[in-house]
C-alpha positions as CSV (number, residue, x, y, z in Angstrom):
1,X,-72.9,-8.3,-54.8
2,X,-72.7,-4.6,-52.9
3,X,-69.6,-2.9,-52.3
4,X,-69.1,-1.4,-49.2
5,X,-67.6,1.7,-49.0
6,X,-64.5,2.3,-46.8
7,X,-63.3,5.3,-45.2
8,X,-59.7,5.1,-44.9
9,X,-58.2,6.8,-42.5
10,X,-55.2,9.5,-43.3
11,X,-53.3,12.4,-42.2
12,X,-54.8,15.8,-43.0
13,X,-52.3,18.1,-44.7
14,X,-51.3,20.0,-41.2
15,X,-50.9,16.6,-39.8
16,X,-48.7,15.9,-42.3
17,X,-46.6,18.9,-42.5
18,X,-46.4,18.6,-38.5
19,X,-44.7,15.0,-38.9
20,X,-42.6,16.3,-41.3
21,X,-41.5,18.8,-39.5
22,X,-40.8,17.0,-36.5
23,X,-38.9,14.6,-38.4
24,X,-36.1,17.1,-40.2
25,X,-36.0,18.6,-36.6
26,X,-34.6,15.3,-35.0
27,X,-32.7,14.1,-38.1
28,X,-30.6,17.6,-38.4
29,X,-29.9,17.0,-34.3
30,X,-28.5,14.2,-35.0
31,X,-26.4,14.9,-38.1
32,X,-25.0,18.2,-36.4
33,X,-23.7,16.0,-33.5
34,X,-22.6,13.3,-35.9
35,X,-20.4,15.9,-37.6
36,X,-19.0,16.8,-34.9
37,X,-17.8,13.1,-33.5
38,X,-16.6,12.3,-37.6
39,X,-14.3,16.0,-37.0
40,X,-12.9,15.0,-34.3
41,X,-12.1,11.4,-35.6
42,X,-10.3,12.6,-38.5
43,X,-8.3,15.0,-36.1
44,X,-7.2,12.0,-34.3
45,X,-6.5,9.9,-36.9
46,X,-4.3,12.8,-38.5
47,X,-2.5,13.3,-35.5
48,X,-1.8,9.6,-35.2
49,X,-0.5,9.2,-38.4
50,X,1.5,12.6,-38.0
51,X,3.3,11.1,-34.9
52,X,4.1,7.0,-37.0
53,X,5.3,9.4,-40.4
54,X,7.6,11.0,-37.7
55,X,9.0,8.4,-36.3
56,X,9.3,6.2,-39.5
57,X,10.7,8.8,-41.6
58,X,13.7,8.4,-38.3
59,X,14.2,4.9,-38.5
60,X,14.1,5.1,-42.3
61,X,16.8,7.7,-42.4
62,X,18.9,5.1,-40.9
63,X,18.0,2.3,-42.6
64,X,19.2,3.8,-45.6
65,X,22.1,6.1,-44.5
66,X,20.9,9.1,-46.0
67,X,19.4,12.3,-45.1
68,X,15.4,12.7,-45.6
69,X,13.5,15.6,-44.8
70,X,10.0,16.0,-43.3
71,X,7.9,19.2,-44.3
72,X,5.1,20.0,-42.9
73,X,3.4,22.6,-44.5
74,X,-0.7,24.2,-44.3
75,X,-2.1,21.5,-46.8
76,X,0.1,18.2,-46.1
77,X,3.0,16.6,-44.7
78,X,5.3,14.7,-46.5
79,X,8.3,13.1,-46.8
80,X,10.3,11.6,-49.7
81,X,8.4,8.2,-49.9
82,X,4.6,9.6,-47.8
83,X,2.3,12.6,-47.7
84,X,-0.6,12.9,-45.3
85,X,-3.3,15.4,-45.6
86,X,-4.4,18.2,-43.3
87,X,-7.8,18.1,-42.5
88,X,-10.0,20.9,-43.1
89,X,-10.3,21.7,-38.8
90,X,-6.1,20.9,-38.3
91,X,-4.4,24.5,-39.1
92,X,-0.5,24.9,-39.1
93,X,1.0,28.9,-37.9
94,X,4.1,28.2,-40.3
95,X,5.7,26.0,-42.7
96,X,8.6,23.6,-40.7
97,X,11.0,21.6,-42.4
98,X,12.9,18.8,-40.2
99,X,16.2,17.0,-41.6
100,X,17.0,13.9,-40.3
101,X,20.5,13.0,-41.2
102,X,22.2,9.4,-41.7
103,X,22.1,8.3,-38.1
104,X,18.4,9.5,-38.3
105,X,18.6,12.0,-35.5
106,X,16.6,15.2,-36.5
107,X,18.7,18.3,-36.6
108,X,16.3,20.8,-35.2
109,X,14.9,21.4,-31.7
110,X,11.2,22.5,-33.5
111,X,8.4,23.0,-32.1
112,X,5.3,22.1,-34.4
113,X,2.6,23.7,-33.4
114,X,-1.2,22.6,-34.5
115,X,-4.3,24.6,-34.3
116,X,-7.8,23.1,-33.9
117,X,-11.1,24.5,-33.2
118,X,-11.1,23.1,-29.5
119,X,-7.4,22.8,-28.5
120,X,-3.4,23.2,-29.5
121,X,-1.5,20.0,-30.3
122,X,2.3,20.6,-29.6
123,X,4.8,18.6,-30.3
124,X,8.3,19.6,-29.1
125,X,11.0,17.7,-31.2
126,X,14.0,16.7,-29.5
127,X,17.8,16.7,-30.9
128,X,19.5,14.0,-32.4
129,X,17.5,11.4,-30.5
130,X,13.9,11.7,-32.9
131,X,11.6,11.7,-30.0
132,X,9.4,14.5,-29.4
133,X,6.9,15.6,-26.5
134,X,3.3,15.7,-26.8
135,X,1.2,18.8,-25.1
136,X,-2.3,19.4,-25.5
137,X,-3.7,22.6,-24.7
138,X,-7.5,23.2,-24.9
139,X,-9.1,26.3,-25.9
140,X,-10.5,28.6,-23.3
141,X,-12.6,30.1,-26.3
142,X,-14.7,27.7,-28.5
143,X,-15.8,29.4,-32.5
């Protein structure tokens, strides 16, 4: 019995380094725009959990008949009993502190003021009654 020989059929070394190439190219598009959209998820997810530690820290004030304080500060903000985590794109301009007091109306007319790398969150607390106002204000100016 003969063996045949078989020419097998493969990628010369510039064919090779030409697919590789191609391939990083359209994987790091893709990761660059899938940062982006996992950014901007956390950012909402931040500010969503921001706005329930607001109003829960209110109605817990009352529950309880005594005075709690919120502080929101460039790493966190907590509370007595819950701390959530600034993420790295989410910048505070100061430290704020807010009391709520038995009746669990806050005792300050704050505005809290957030910093993002496309837009201002504002959040413009109102007395006594724990609500606040939301404005969103985007950046004319992109980093």
């Amino acid at each position: 019995m003969k063996l045949k020989n078989k020419t097998v059929s493969a990628f010369t070394l510039l064919e090779s380094l030409l697919t590789l190439g191609i391939s990083c190219f359209i994987i790091m598009m893709f990761s660059g725009s899938l940062n982006g959209i996992f950014q901007n998820v956390e950012e909402k997810i931040f500010f969503l959990s921001f706005e329930n530690l607001y109003c829960d820290t209110q109605k817990l004030a009352n529950a309880r008949q005594q005075i709690l304080t919120l502080t929101v500060s460039q790493e966190e903000v907590s509370t007595d009993f819950s701390t959530v985590k600034l993420p790295p794109s989410v910048k505070v301009d100061k430290t704020y502190q807010v009391n709520y007091d038995k009746a669990g109306g806050d005792s300050s007319l704050a505005k809290l003021t957030f910093q993002t790398s496309d837009k201002e969150v504002n959040y413009q607390l109102y007395l006594g009654s724990g609500k606040y106002k939301k404005t969103e204000t985007k950046s004319l100016h992109t980093p």
